Amino acid sequence: DQQVKQNSPSLSVQEGRISILNCDYTNSMFDYFLWYKKYPAEGPTFLISISSIKDKNEDGRFTVFLNKSAKHLSLHIVPSQPGDSAVYFCAASVWGGSEKLVFGKGTKLTVNP
Amino acid sequence: NAGVTQTPKFQVLKTGQSMTLQCAQDMNHNSMYWYRQDPGMGLRLIYYSASEGTTDKGEVPNGYNVSRLNKREFSLRLESAAPSQTSVYFCASSDAAGLYSYEQYFGPGTRLTVT
């Protein structure tokens, strides 16, 4: 049973517009969430995170929103740039637990010039 | 400061052969992890080690063994490779150390093909 779901395998947006990547989770024990970005032939790199005590966290062009009641989070990228083209993974964990992360299957973002 | 390093970068094995994937980190992290990534499957945890001398199974441990040699190194062994183990393998490390962060740092990956 998939505990972290990214239902859109791919997303295509125009440069300068907003990219919105979505993630849903089923385990109500999850209280810490992360987004990773992965380029081809490289390892994933950490992008931004949010704890369940917040509903929004911003870092430059990247903002993560958390809706605990809906068990849903989203990553907004504004404005999108061609260099943002990558696979984005959502991950979740239980704070105070084993530090293990549960990953979604990823969404491939393509930003067209 | 190299972060997380993995060797080799590429490997081709025949069914039944064995090999060890090496991973080392220079960030003094306590926790280390092995994942596999398959097309459309995301990252799945094979084994992890919360500290030197301890290892635990993840989501997909069958066919693999691990060794936490010391705080820096965590190896993954395939005793008898099977075509189903064709994948990209990533090693990662982390250390919450009282900070509110479970950020994991990943190596560049090993692309393994079993024929």
Short mmCIF file of C-alpha atoms in Angstrom, two decimals:
data_model
loop_
_atom_site.label_atom_id
_atom_site.label_comp_id
_atom_site.label_asym_id
_atom_site.label_seq_id
_atom_site.Cartn_x
_atom_site.Cartn_y
_atom_site.Cartn_z
CA ASP A 1 0.00 0.00 0.00
CA GLN A 2 1.50 3.28 -1.11
CA GLN A 3 1.74 5.68 1.81
CA VAL A 4 3.00 8.64 -0.24
CA LYS A 5 1.39 9.25 -3.61
CA GLN A 6 2.35 11.52 -6.45
CA ASN A 7 -0.47 10.95 -8.90
CA SER A 8 0.94 12.99 -11.77
CA PRO A 9 3.89 11.22 -13.44
CA SER A 10 4.67 14.32 -15.49
CA LEU A 11 3.98 18.04 -15.73
CA SER A 12 4.87 20.52 -18.43
CA VAL A 13 4.85 24.31 -17.93
CA GLN A 14 6.09 27.39 -19.73
CA GLU A 15 9.09 29.32 -18.48
CA GLY A 16 8.04 32.12 -16.14
CA ARG A 17 4.75 30.46 -15.14
CA ILE A 18 3.97 28.66 -11.89
CA SER A 19 4.65 24.95 -11.46
CA ILE A 20 2.50 23.11 -8.91
CA LEU A 21 3.48 19.60 -7.91
CA ASN A 22 1.14 17.63 -5.68
CA CYS A 23 1.59 14.89 -3.11
CA ASP A 24 -0.90 12.98 -0.97
CA TYR A 25 -0.20 10.75 2.02
CA THR A 26 -2.25 8.17 3.87
CA ASN A 27 -0.33 7.66 7.12
CA SER A 28 -1.63 10.15 9.69
CA MET A 29 1.52 9.58 11.77
CA PHE A 30 3.64 11.44 9.21
CA ASP A 31 4.58 14.84 10.54
CA TYR A 32 7.60 15.92 8.53
CA PHE A 33 7.69 16.27 4.77
CA LEU A 34 10.46 16.91 2.27
CA TRP A 35 10.82 17.58 -1.44
CA TYR A 36 13.81 16.33 -3.40
CA LYS A 37 14.89 17.20 -6.92
CA LYS A 38 16.67 14.71 -9.15
CA TYR A 39 18.49 15.34 -12.42
CA PRO A 40 19.32 12.40 -14.74
CA ALA A 41 22.41 10.41 -13.74
CA GLU A 42 22.66 12.24 -10.40
CA GLY A 43 21.50 11.51 -6.87
CA PRO A 44 18.48 13.30 -5.43
CA THR A 45 19.16 16.62 -3.72
CA PHE A 46 17.15 18.15 -0.91
CA LEU A 47 14.99 21.10 -1.91
CA ILE A 48 12.67 22.15 0.90
CA SER A 49 10.87 20.69 3.89
CA ILE A 50 7.93 21.41 6.18
CA SER A 51 6.89 20.17 9.60
CA SER A 52 3.29 19.52 10.58
CA ILE A 53 3.26 22.50 12.93
CA LYS A 54 3.35 24.77 9.87
CA ASP A 55 1.14 25.07 6.82
CA LYS A 56 3.61 26.91 4.61
CA ASN A 57 7.34 27.17 4.15
CA GLU A 58 9.13 29.37 1.62
CA ASP A 59 12.64 29.33 0.23
CA GLY A 60 13.19 31.72 -2.64
CA ARG A 61 11.16 30.58 -5.64
CA PHE A 62 10.03 27.42 -3.85
CA THR A 63 7.07 27.22 -1.47
CA VAL A 64 5.62 24.10 0.11
CA PHE A 65 2.05 24.09 1.41
CA LEU A 66 0.70 21.49 3.83
CA ASN A 67 -3.00 20.71 4.35
CA LYS A 68 -3.07 18.25 7.24
CA SER A 69 -6.80 17.67 7.20
CA ALA A 70 -6.64 16.65 3.54
CA LYS A 71 -3.31 14.84 3.98
CA HIS A 72 -2.04 16.81 1.02
CA LEU A 73 1.02 18.88 0.27
CA SER A 74 2.09 20.82 -2.76
CA LEU A 75 5.28 22.41 -4.07
CA HIS A 76 4.97 25.71 -5.91
CA ILE A 77 7.79 26.99 -8.10
CA VAL A 78 7.46 30.62 -9.16
CA PRO A 79 8.67 31.62 -11.65
CA SER A 80 9.59 28.34 -13.30
CA GLN A 81 12.92 28.18 -15.12
CA PRO A 82 14.24 25.66 -17.67
CA GLY A 83 16.86 24.57 -15.09
CA ASP A 84 14.00 23.40 -12.87
CA SER A 85 13.32 20.56 -15.32
CA ALA A 86 13.90 17.43 -13.22
CA VAL A 87 12.07 14.68 -11.36
CA TYR A 88 10.63 15.85 -8.04
CA PHE A 89 10.10 13.40 -5.19
CA CYS A 90 7.89 13.98 -2.19
CA ALA A 91 8.96 12.21 1.02
CA ALA A 92 7.47 11.84 4.48
CA SER A 93 8.66 10.81 7.90
CA VAL A 94 7.59 10.49 11.50
CA TRP A 95 9.54 12.96 13.64
CA GLY A 96 11.15 11.26 16.59
CA GLY A 97 11.08 7.96 14.75
CA SER A 98 13.84 6.20 12.88
CA GLU A 99 14.70 9.02 10.42
CA LYS A 100 13.47 6.76 7.61
CA LEU A 101 11.81 8.52 4.70
CA VAL A 102 8.98 7.15 2.59
CA PHE A 103 9.17 8.44 -0.97
CA GLY A 104 6.54 8.97 -3.63
CA LYS A 105 7.12 7.76 -7.17
CA GLY A 106 8.09 11.20 -8.45
CA THR A 107 6.79 13.76 -10.93
CA LYS A 108 8.84 14.70 -13.97
CA LEU A 109 8.68 18.46 -14.49
CA THR A 110 9.54 19.95 -17.86
CA VAL A 111 9.85 23.72 -18.12
CA ASN A 112 9.71 24.85 -21.73
CA PRO A 113 11.59 28.01 -22.81
CA ASN B 1 34.33 17.58 1.64
CA ALA B 2 33.10 14.99 -0.88
CA GLY B 3 29.75 14.26 0.82
CA VAL B 4 28.53 10.76 -0.10
CA THR B 5 30.61 8.73 -2.54
CA GLN B 6 29.68 5.45 -4.21
CA THR B 7 31.71 2.93 -6.17
CA PRO B 8 31.44 1.67 -8.81
CA LYS B 9 29.37 4.03 -10.99
CA PHE B 10 28.40 1.26 -13.43
CA GLN B 11 28.46 -2.53 -13.23
CA VAL B 12 27.27 -5.39 -15.41
CA LEU B 13 26.87 -8.80 -13.78
CA LYS B 14 25.78 -12.18 -15.01
CA THR B 15 23.00 -13.99 -13.18
CA GLY B 16 24.42 -15.73 -10.11
CA GLN B 17 27.49 -13.53 -9.73
CA SER B 18 28.13 -11.62 -6.54
CA MET B 19 29.33 -8.11 -5.91
CA THR B 20 29.58 -5.43 -3.24
CA LEU B 21 28.55 -1.81 -3.69
CA GLN B 22 30.61 0.57 -1.60
CA CYS B 23 29.43 3.77 0.04
CA ALA B 24 31.29 6.28 2.20
CA GLN B 25 30.34 9.62 3.76
CA ASP B 26 32.57 12.28 5.28
CA MET B 27 29.89 14.30 7.10
CA ASN B 28 30.15 12.37 10.39
CA HIS B 29 26.52 11.24 10.02
CA ASN B 30 25.17 8.49 12.21
CA SER B 31 22.51 7.12 9.84
CA MET B 32 23.10 5.59 6.42
CA TYR B 33 20.72 4.08 3.86
CA TRP B 34 20.61 2.02 0.68
CA TYR B 35 17.84 2.62 -1.85
CA ARG B 36 17.02 1.28 -5.26
CA GLN B 37 15.28 3.28 -7.95
CA ASP B 38 13.34 1.54 -10.71
CA PRO B 39 11.38 3.25 -13.49
CA GLY B 40 8.00 4.42 -12.19
CA MET B 41 8.71 3.10 -8.70
CA GLY B 42 10.38 5.98 -6.92
CA LEU B 43 13.01 5.30 -4.27
CA ARG B 44 12.57 2.16 -2.20
CA LEU B 45 14.56 1.52 0.96
CA ILE B 46 16.58 -1.70 0.98
CA TYR B 47 18.43 -1.47 4.30
CA TYR B 48 19.42 1.25 6.71
CA SER B 49 21.79 1.69 9.61
CA ALA B 50 20.86 4.07 12.41
CA SER B 51 24.32 3.93 13.93
CA GLU B 52 27.62 2.11 13.68
CA GLY B 53 27.08 -1.56 14.41
CA THR B 54 23.33 -1.64 13.72
CA THR B 55 21.42 -2.48 10.55
CA ASP B 56 17.72 -2.95 9.81
CA LYS B 57 15.64 -4.10 6.88
CA GLY B 58 13.76 -1.64 4.76
CA GLU B 59 10.96 -2.20 2.27
CA VAL B 60 12.78 -4.49 -0.21
CA PRO B 61 15.64 -6.35 1.58
CA ASN B 62 15.39 -9.77 -0.12
CA GLY B 63 18.51 -10.76 -2.03
CA TYR B 64 20.73 -8.20 -0.28
CA ASN B 65 23.02 -8.02 2.72
CA VAL B 66 24.67 -4.99 4.27
CA SER B 67 27.64 -4.20 6.48
CA ARG B 68 28.19 -1.02 8.48
CA LEU B 69 31.97 -1.28 8.53
CA ASN B 70 32.48 1.87 10.59
CA LYS B 71 30.77 5.24 10.96
CA ARG B 72 31.84 6.33 7.46
CA GLU B 73 31.19 3.22 5.38
CA PHE B 74 28.06 1.20 4.56
CA SER B 75 28.29 -1.55 1.93
CA LEU B 76 25.56 -3.44 0.07
CA ARG B 77 26.21 -7.00 -1.11
CA LEU B 78 24.40 -9.02 -3.73
CA GLU B 79 25.29 -12.66 -3.05
CA SER B 80 23.69 -14.16 -6.18
CA ALA B 81 22.57 -11.48 -8.60
CA ALA B 82 19.25 -11.83 -10.43
CA PRO B 83 17.87 -9.86 -13.40
CA SER B 84 15.23 -8.40 -11.03
CA GLN B 85 18.06 -6.60 -9.26
CA THR B 86 18.82 -4.52 -12.33
CA SER B 87 18.37 -1.01 -10.98
CA VAL B 88 20.05 2.21 -9.93
CA TYR B 89 21.29 2.03 -6.35
CA PHE B 90 21.65 5.09 -4.15
CA CYS B 91 23.38 5.42 -0.83
CA ALA B 92 22.37 8.23 1.54
CA SER B 93 23.27 9.52 4.97
CA SER B 94 21.62 11.76 7.57
CA ASP B 95 21.98 12.98 11.10
CA ALA B 96 19.11 14.73 12.86
CA ALA B 97 21.45 15.48 15.82
CA GLY B 98 18.84 17.54 17.58
CA LEU B 99 18.06 19.66 14.54
CA TYR B 100 14.51 19.56 13.18
CA SER B 101 15.57 18.03 9.92
CA TYR B 102 15.61 14.56 8.47
CA GLU B 103 17.36 15.72 5.34
CA GLN B 104 19.20 12.86 3.69
CA TYR B 105 22.24 13.43 1.50
CA PHE B 106 22.53 11.14 -1.50
CA GLY B 107 25.45 9.76 -3.46
CA PRO B 108 25.57 9.83 -7.28
CA GLY B 109 24.30 6.28 -7.66
CA THR B 110 25.47 2.94 -9.08
CA ARG B 111 23.78 1.70 -12.24
CA LEU B 112 23.68 -2.10 -12.09
CA THR B 113 22.62 -4.39 -14.93
CA VAL B 114 22.20 -8.12 -14.37
CA THR B 115 22.01 -10.22 -17.55
#
